[in-house]
Short mmCIF file of C-alpha atoms in Angstrom, two decimals:
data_model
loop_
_atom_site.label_atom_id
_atom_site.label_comp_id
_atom_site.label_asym_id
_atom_site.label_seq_id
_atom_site.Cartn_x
_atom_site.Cartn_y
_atom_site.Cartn_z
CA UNK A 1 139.35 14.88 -19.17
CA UNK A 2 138.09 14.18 -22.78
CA UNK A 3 137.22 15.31 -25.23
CA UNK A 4 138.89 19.14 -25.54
CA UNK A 5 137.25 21.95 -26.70
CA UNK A 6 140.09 24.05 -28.66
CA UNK A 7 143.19 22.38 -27.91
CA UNK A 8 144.40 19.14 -26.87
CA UNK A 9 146.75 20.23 -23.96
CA UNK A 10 143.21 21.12 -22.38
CA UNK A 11 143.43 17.46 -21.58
CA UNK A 12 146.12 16.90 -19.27
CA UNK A 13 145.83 20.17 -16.83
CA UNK A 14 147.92 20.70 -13.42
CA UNK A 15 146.79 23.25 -11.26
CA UNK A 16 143.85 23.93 -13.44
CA UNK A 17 145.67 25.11 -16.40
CA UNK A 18 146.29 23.23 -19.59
CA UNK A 19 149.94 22.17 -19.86
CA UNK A 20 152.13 24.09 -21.76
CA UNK A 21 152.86 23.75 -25.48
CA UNK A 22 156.84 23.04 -24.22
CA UNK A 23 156.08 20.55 -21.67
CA UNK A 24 153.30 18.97 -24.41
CA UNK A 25 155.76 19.02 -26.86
CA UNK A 26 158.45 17.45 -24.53
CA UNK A 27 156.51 14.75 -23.23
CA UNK A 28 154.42 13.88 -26.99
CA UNK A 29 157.79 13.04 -27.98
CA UNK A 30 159.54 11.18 -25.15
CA UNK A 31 156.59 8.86 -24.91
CA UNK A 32 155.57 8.46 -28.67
CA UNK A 33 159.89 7.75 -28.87
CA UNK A 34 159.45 5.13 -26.20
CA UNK A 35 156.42 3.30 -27.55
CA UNK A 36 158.15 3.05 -31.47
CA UNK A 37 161.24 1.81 -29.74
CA UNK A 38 159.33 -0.99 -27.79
CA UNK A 39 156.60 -1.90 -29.88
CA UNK A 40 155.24 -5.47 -30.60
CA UNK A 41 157.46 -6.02 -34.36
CA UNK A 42 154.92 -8.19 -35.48
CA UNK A 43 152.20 -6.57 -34.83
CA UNK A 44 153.80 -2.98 -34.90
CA UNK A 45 150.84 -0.64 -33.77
CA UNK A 46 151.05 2.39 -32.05
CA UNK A 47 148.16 3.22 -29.71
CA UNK A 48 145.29 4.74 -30.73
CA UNK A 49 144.34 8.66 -30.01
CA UNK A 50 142.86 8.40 -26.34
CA UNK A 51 144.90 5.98 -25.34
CA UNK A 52 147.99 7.22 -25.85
CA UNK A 53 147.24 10.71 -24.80
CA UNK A 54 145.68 8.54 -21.30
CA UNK A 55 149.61 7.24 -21.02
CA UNK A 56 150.79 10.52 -21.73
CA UNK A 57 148.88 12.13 -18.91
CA UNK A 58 149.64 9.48 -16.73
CA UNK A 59 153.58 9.99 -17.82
CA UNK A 60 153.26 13.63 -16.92
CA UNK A 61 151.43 13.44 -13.46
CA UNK A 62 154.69 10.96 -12.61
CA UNK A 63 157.09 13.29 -13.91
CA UNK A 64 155.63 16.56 -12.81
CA UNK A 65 154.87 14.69 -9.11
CA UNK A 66 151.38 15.94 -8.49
CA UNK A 67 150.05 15.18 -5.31
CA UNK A 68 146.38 14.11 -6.86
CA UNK A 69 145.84 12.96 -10.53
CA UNK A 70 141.49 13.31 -11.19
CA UNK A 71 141.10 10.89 -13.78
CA UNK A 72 138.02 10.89 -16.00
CA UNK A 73 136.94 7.81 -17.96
CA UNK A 74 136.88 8.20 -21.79
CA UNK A 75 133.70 6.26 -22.74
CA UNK A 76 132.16 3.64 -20.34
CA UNK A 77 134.42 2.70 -17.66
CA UNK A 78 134.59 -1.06 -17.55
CA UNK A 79 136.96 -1.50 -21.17
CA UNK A 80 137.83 1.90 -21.06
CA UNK A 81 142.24 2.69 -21.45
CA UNK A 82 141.72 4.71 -18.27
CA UNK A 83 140.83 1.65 -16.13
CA UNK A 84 144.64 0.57 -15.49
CA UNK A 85 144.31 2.03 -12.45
CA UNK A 86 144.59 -0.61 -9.71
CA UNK A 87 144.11 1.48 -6.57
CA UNK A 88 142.37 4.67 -7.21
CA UNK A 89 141.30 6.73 -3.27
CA UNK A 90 138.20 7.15 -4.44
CA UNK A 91 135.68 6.36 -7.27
CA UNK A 92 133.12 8.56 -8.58
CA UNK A 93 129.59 7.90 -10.90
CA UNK A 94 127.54 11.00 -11.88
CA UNK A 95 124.36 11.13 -13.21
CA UNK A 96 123.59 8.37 -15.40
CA UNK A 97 122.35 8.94 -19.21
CA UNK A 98 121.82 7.08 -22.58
CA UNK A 99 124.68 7.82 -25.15
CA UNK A 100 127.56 5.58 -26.54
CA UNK A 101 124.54 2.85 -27.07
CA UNK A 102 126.72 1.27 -29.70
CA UNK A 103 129.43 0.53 -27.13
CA UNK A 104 127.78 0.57 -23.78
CA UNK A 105 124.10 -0.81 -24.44
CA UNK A 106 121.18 0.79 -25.47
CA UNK A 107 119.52 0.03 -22.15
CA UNK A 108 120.52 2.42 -18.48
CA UNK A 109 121.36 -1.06 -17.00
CA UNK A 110 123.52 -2.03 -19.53
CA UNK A 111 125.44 1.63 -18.97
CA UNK A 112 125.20 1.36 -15.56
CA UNK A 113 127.35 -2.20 -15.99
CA UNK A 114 129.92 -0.77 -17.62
CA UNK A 115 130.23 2.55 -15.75
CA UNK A 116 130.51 0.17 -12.28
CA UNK A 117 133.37 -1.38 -13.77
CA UNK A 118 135.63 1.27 -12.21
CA UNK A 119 134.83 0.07 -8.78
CA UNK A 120 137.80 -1.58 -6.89
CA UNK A 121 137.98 -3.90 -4.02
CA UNK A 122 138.12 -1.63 -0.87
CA UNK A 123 138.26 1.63 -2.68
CA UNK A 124 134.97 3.55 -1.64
CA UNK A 125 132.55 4.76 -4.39
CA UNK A 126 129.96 7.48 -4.49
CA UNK A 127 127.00 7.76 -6.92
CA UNK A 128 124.33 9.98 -7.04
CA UNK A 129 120.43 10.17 -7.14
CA UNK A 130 120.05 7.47 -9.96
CA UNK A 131 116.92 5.54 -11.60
CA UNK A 132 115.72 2.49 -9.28
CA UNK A 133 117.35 -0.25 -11.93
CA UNK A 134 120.36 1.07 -12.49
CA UNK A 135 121.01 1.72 -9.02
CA UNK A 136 120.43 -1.84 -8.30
CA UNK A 137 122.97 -2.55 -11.09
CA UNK A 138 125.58 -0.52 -9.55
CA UNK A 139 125.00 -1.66 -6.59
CA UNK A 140 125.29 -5.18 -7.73
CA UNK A 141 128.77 -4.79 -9.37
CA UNK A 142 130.03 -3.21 -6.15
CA UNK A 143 128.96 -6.28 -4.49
CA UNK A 144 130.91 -8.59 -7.06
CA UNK A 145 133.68 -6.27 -6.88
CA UNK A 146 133.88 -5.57 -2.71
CA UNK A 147 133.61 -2.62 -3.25
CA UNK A 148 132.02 0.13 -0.27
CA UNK A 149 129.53 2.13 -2.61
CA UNK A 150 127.45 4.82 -0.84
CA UNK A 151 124.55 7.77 -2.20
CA UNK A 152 125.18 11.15 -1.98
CA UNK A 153 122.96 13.21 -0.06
CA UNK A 154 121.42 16.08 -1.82
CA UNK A 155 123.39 19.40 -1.67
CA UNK A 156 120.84 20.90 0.37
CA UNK A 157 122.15 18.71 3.31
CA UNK A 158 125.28 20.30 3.29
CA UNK A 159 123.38 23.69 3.02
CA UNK A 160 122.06 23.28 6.67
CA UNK A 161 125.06 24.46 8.11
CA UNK A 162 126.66 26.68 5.94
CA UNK A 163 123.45 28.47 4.07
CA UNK A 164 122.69 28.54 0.35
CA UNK A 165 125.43 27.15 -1.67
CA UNK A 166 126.71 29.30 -4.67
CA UNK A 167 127.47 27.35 -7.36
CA UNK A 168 129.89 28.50 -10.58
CA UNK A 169 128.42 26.43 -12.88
CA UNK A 170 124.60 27.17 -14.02
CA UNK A 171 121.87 24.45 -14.17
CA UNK A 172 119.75 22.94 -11.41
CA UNK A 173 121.85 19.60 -12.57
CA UNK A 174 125.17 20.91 -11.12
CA UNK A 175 124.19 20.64 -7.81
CA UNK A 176 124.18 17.09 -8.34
CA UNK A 177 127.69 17.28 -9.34
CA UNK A 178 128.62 19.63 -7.06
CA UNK A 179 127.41 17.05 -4.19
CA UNK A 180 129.22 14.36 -5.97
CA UNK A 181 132.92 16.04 -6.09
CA UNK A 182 132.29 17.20 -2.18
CA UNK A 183 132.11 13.53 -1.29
CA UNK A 184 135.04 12.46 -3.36
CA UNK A 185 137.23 16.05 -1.97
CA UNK A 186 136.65 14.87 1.65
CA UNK A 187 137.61 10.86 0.77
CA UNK A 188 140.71 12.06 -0.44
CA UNK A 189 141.25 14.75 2.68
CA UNK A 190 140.25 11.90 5.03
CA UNK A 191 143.23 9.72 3.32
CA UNK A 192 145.47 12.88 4.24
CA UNK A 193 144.95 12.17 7.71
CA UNK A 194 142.21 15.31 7.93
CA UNK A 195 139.71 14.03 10.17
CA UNK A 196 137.80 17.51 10.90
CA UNK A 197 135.29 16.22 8.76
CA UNK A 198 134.00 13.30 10.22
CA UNK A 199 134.74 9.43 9.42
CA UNK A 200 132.80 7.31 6.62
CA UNK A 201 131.83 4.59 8.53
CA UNK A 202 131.55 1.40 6.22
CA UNK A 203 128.01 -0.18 5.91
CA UNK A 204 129.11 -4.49 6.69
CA UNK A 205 127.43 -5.94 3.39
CA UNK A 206 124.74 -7.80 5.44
CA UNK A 207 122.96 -4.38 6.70
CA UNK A 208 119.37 -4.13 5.77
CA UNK A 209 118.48 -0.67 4.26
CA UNK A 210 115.76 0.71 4.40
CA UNK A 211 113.98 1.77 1.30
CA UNK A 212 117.13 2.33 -0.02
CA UNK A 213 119.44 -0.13 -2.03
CA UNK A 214 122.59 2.03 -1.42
CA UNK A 215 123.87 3.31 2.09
CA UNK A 216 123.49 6.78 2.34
CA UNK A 217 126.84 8.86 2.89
CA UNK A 218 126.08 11.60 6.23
CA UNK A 219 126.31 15.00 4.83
CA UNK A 220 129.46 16.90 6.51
CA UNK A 221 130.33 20.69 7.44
CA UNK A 222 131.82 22.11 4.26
CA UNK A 223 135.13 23.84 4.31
CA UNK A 224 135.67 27.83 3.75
CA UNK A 225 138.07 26.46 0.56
CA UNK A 226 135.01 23.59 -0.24
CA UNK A 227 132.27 26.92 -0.31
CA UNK A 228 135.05 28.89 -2.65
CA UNK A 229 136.02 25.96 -4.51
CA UNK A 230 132.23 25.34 -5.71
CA UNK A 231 131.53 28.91 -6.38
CA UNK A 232 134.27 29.55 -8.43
CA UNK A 233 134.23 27.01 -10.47
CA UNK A 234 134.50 27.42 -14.16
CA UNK A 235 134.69 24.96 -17.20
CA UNK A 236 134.35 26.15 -20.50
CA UNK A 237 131.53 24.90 -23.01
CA UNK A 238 129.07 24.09 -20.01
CA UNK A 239 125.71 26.40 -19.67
CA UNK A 240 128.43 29.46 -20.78
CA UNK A 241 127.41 32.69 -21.71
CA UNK A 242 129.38 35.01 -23.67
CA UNK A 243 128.14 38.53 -23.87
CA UNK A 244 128.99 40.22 -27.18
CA UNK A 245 127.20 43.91 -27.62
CA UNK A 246 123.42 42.28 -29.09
CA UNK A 247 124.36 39.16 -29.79
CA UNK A 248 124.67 36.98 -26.92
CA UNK A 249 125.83 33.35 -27.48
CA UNK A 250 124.89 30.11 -25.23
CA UNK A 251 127.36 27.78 -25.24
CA UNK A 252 126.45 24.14 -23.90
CA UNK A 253 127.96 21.17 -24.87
CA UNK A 254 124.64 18.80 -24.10
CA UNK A 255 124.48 15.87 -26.45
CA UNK A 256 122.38 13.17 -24.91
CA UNK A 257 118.61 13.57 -24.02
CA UNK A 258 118.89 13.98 -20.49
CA UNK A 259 121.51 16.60 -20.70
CA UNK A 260 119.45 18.76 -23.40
CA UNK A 261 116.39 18.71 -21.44
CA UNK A 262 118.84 20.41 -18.61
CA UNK A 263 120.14 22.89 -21.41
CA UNK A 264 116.60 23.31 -22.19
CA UNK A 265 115.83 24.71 -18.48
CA UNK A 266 118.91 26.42 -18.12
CA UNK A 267 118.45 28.54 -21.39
CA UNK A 268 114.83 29.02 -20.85
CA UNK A 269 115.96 30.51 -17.63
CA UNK A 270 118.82 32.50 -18.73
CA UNK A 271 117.35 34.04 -22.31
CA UNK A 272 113.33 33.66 -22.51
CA UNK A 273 112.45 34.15 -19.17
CA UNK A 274 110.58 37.87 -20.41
CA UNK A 275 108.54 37.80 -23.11
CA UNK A 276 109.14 38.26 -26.98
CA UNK A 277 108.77 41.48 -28.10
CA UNK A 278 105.95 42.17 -30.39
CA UNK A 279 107.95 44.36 -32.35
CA UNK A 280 110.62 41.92 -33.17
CA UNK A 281 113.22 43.56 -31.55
CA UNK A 282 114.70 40.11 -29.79
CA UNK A 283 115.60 37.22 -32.39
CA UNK A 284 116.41 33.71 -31.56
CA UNK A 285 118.70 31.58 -33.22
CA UNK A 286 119.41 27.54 -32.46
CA UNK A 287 123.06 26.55 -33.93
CA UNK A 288 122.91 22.46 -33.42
CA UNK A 289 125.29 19.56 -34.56
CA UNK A 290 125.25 16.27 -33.09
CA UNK A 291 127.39 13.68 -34.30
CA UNK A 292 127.91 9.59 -33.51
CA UNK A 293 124.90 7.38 -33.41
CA UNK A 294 122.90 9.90 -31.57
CA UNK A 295 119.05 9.83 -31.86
CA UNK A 296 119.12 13.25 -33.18
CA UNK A 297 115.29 13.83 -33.82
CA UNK A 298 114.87 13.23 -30.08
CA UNK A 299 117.58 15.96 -29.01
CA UNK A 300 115.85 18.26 -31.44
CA UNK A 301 112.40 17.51 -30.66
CA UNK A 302 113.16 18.51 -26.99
CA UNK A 303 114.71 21.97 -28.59
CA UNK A 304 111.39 23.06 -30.17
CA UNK A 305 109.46 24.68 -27.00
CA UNK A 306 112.37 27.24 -27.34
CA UNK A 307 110.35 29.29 -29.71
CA UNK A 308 113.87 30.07 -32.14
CA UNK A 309 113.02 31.76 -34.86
CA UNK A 310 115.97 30.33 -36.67
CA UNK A 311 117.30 27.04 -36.69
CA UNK A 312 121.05 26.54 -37.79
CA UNK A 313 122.83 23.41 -39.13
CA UNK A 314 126.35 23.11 -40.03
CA UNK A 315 129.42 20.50 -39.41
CA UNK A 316 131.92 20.73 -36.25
CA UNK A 317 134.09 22.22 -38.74
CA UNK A 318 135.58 25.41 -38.13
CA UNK A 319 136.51 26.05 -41.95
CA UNK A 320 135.45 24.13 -44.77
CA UNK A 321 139.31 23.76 -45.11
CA UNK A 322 140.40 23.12 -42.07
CA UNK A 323 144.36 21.87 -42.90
CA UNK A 324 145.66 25.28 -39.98
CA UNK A 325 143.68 23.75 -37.36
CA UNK A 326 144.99 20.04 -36.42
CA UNK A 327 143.56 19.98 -33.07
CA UNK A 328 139.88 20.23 -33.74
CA UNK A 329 140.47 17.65 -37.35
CA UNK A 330 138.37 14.98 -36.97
CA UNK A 331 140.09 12.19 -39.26
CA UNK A 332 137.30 9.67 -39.05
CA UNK A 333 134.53 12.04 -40.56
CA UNK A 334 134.19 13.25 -44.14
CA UNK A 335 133.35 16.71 -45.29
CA UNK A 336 130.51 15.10 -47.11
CA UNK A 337 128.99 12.82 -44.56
CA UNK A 338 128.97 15.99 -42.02
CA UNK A 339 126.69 17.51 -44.51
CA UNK A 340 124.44 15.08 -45.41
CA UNK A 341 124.20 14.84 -41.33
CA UNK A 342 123.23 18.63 -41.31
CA UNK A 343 120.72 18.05 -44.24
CA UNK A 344 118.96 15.26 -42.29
CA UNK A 345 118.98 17.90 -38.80
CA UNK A 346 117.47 20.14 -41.21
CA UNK A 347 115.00 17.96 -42.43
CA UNK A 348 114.04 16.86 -39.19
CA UNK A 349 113.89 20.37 -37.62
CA UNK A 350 111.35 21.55 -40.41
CA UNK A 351 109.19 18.78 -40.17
CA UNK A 352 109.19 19.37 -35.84
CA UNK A 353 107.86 22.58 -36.51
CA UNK A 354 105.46 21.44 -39.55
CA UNK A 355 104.04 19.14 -36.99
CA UNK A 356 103.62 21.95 -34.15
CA UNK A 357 101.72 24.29 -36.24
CA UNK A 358 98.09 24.87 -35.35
CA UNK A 359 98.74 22.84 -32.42
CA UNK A 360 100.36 25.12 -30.01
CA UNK A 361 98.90 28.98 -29.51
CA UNK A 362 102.50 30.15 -28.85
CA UNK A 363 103.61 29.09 -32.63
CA UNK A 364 103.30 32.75 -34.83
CA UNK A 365 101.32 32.40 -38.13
CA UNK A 366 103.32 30.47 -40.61
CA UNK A 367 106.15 32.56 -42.77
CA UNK A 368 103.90 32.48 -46.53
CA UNK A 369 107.44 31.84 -48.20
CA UNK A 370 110.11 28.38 -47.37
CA UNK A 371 113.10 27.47 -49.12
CA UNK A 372 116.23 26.36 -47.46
CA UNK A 373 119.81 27.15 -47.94
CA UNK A 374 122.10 24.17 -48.73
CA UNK A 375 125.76 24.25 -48.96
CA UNK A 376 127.93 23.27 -52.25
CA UNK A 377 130.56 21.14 -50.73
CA UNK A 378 133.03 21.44 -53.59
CA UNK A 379 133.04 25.43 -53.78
CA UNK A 380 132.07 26.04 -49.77
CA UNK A 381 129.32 28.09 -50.59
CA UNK A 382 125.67 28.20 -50.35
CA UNK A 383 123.05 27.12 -52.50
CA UNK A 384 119.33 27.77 -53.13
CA UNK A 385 116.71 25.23 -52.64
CA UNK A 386 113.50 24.93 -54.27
CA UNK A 387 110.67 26.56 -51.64
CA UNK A 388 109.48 23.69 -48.90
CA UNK A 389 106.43 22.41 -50.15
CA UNK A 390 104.32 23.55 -47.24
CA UNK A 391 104.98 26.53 -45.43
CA UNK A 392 107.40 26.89 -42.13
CA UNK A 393 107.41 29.59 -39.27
CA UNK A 394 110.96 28.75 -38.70
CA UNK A 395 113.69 28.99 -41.32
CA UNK A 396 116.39 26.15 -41.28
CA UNK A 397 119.73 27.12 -42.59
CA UNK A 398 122.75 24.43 -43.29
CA UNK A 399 126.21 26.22 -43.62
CA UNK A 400 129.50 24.27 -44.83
CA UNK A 401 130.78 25.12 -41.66
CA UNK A 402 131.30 27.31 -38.43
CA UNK A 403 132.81 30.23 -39.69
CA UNK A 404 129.97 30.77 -42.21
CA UNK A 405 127.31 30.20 -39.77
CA UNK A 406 128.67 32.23 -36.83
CA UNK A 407 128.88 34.70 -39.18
CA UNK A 408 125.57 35.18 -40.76
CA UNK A 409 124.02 34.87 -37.11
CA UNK A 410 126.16 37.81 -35.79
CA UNK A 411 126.14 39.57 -39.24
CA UNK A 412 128.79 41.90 -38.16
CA UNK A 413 127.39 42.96 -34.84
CA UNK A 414 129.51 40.56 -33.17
CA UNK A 415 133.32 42.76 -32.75
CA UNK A 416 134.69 39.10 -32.62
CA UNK A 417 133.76 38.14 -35.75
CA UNK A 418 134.05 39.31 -39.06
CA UNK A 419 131.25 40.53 -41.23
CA UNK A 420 129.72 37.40 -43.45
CA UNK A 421 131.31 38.41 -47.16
CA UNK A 422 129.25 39.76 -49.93
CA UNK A 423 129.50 36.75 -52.08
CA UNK A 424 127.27 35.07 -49.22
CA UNK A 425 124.14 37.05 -49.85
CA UNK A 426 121.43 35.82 -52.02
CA UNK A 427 117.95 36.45 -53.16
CA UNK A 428 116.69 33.91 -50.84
CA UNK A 429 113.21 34.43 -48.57
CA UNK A 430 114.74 32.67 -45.72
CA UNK A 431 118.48 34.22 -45.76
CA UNK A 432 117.69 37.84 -47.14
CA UNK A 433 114.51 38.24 -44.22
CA UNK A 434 116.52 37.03 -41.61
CA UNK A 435 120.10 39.24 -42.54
CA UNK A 436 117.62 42.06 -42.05
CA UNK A 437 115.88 40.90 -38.66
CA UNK A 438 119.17 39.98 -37.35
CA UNK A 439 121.06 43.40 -38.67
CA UNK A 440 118.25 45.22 -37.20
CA UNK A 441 117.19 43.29 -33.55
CA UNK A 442 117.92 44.58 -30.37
CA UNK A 443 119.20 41.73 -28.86
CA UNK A 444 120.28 38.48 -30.68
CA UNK A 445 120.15 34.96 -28.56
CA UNK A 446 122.01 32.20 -29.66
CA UNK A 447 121.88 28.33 -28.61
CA UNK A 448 124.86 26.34 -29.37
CA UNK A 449 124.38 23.21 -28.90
CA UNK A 450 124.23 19.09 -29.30
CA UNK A 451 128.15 18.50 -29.64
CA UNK A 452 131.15 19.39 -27.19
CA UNK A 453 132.86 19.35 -30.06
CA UNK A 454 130.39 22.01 -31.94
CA UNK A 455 130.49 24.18 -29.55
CA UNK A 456 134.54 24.32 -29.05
CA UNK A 457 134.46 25.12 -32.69
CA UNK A 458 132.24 27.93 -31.56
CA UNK A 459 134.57 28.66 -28.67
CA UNK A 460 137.98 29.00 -30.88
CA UNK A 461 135.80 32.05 -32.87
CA UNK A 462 134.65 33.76 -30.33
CA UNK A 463 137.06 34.03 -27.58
CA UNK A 464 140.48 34.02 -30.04
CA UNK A 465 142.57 33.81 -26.74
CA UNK A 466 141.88 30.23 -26.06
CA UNK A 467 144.07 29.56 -29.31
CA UNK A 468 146.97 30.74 -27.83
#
């Protein structure tokens, strides 16, 4: 699976677990030996990062003989690295959504192409609940490709028999999922020779459907293991809450606007479903980075009926020198574009709000000072801005990076993290009015959000253990 969240062995797991820094080490070297000893000489070019990490998990599942490799694409599926595979049991599409556009298309259909270029002639496929176009789409390319491709019925289906299904992840979206990897589980337990279950009949091509362009798969009597298996399933930097004395931190990795507007419900649900205190007691704070070609006034635009009362902008990285932290470098991004990224988010975010005000009866009367905190690149530290020349009810902060930012947000309440330093106070509306209003809340909410990569920064500072 891609991308990681802390460290790259997250990756390539067996069993669940990350593979160990001895067997990572092991096989890193024996493959990256291999490929310099056999490369083209005139063209003399390694792989690039996914893809050789893609034939180093492949290399590993060989060597370590598991009995099932799961196998997610990287971006797109059609001219995706991870598409070598000729013969796969079973194929899987989730839930489509707009992202990659400069790769994939800036249109569902076009995405929907490229994702149903993983289907393989007589290898069945399962999709889920999809928009009427793109379902055609995949539909056609399963055609062209002979490929079986069938719906999933809704989870509630399989809930008939068994009663309500616990699920381990949060988010009315994962049961979309969850319906999704049931399907693909009992393809690959049918190939065993378990036929407890029930066949999959294949739909001949010629069948009329009715009002349906894809055949829909019969629901099936789950498992005792199936139940467990969806209830305890964890994965880290998906609707995750971690609980730290006030301050309680929402970790989702959302990045496209389908997949906010999810976090959106889940977080609603999980943190604002009472009402604000008058008294000020409850403070929330929004901690967003997106990066790529992401339409990132649209993600934040759908953030706004949150109510934060402080919005926080700062780069995916964890220091502003980041030289003890190789697996979360990101060699293709400067320092300096990051930030000019974060003062654009910040930008954006104020105006949001300047545009809300008056309009909604939920927004509180306007803060009478503005002002913004900037960071100075060269020295990592922050720097104040001239007041905003109208007035906000939501302060927008950019910090050089996460440490800073996680930081002022907990400001020492957090036993994970260290207290922001002196030298990071200033006389500034924005910062000095919120260090007391954080320092003195009851309870402290935090969104973290927009980038998987954002929020494993996040991850590595609050739970130190993943590290290891």
């Amino acid at each position: 699976s891609s991308p990681h969240l802390v460290q790259v062995r997250e990756r390539i797991r067996i069993n669940g677990q990350p593979i160990s820094k001895d067997l990572f080490n092991k096989y890193f070297w024996l493959v990256y030996n291999r490929l310099e000893e056999t490369k083209d000489p005139v063209h003399a070019s390694m792989p690039a990062y996914f893809r050789f990490l893609t034939i180093m998990a492949f290399h590993v599942f060989l060597q370590e003989k598991v009995d099932l490799a799961v196998v997610e694409v990287g971006i797109g599926g059609t001219y995706d690295c991870t598409n070598i595979i000729r013969a796969p049991v079973v194929c899987g599409v989730s839930s489509l959504g707009i992202d990659h556009t400069s790769i994939l298309g800036d249109t569902m259909e076009k995405i929907a192409w490229q994702k149903g270029g993983i289907f393989k002639p007589g290898v069945p496929a399962f999709t889920v609940v999809q928009p009427e176009r793109p379902l055609e789409v995949l539909r056609e390319r399963a055609q062209e490709r002979k490929c079986p491709l069938y719906l999933c019925p809704e989870l509630d289906d399989f809930e008939e028999g068994c009663g309500v299904l616990e699920l381990g992840l949060a988010g009315a979206h994962q049961r979309s999922n969850a319906a999704l990897a049931l399907q693909l589980a009992r393809m690959w337990l049918q190939r065993r020779g378990c036929h407890a279950l029930g066949e999959l009949k294949e739909v001949p091509p010629s069948t009329e459907l009715v009002r349906r362009p894809v055949p829909l798969a019969p629901a099936f009597r789950l498992t005792d293991a199936m139940i467990q298996g969806l209830r305890d399933t964890e994965w880290l930097g998906r609707t995750q809450v971690l609980s730290h004395g006030p301050v309680t931190w929402y970790l989702d990795g959302a990045h496209t606007t389908s997949s906010i507007q999810a976090c959106v419900r889940w977080f609603r649900q999980a943190a604002l479903n009472q009402d604000k205190p008058h008294d000020g007691s409850e403070v929330r704070v929004l901690l967003f980075n997106a990066t790529g070609d992401r339409d990132t006034a649209a993600l934040l635009k759908l953030l706004v009926p949150c109510h934060f009362d402080y919005a926080v902008f700062c780069p995916n990285f964890v220091e502003v020198s980041v030289a003890n932290n190789a697996d979360q470098q990101n060699f293709n991004v400067t320092l300096e574009n990051a930030l000019t990224r974060c003062l654009e988010n910040q930008r954006t975010w104020t105006r949001l709000l300047e545009e809300k005000v008056g309009q909604d009866p939920w927004l509180p009367s306007p803060l009478r000072v503005g002002g913004l905190l900037q960071p100075a690149p060269a020295r990592g530290s922050l720097l104040l801005v001239p007041p905003a020349p109208r007035p906000l009810n939501s302060p927008a902060l950019v910090f050089p990076c996460l440490a800073q930012a996680l930081r002022w947000v907990a400001q020492g309440r957090d036993p994970h993290l260290a207290a922001p330093a002196a030298s990071g106070a200033h006389p500034h509306p924005a910062a000095s009015s919120g260090v007391v209003l954080l320092q003195e809340a009851a309870s402290i909410h935090v969104l973290v959000t927009g980038s998987l990569h954002l929020v494993g920064g996040a991850l590595r500072l609050l739970d130190p253990a993943l590290s290891q």
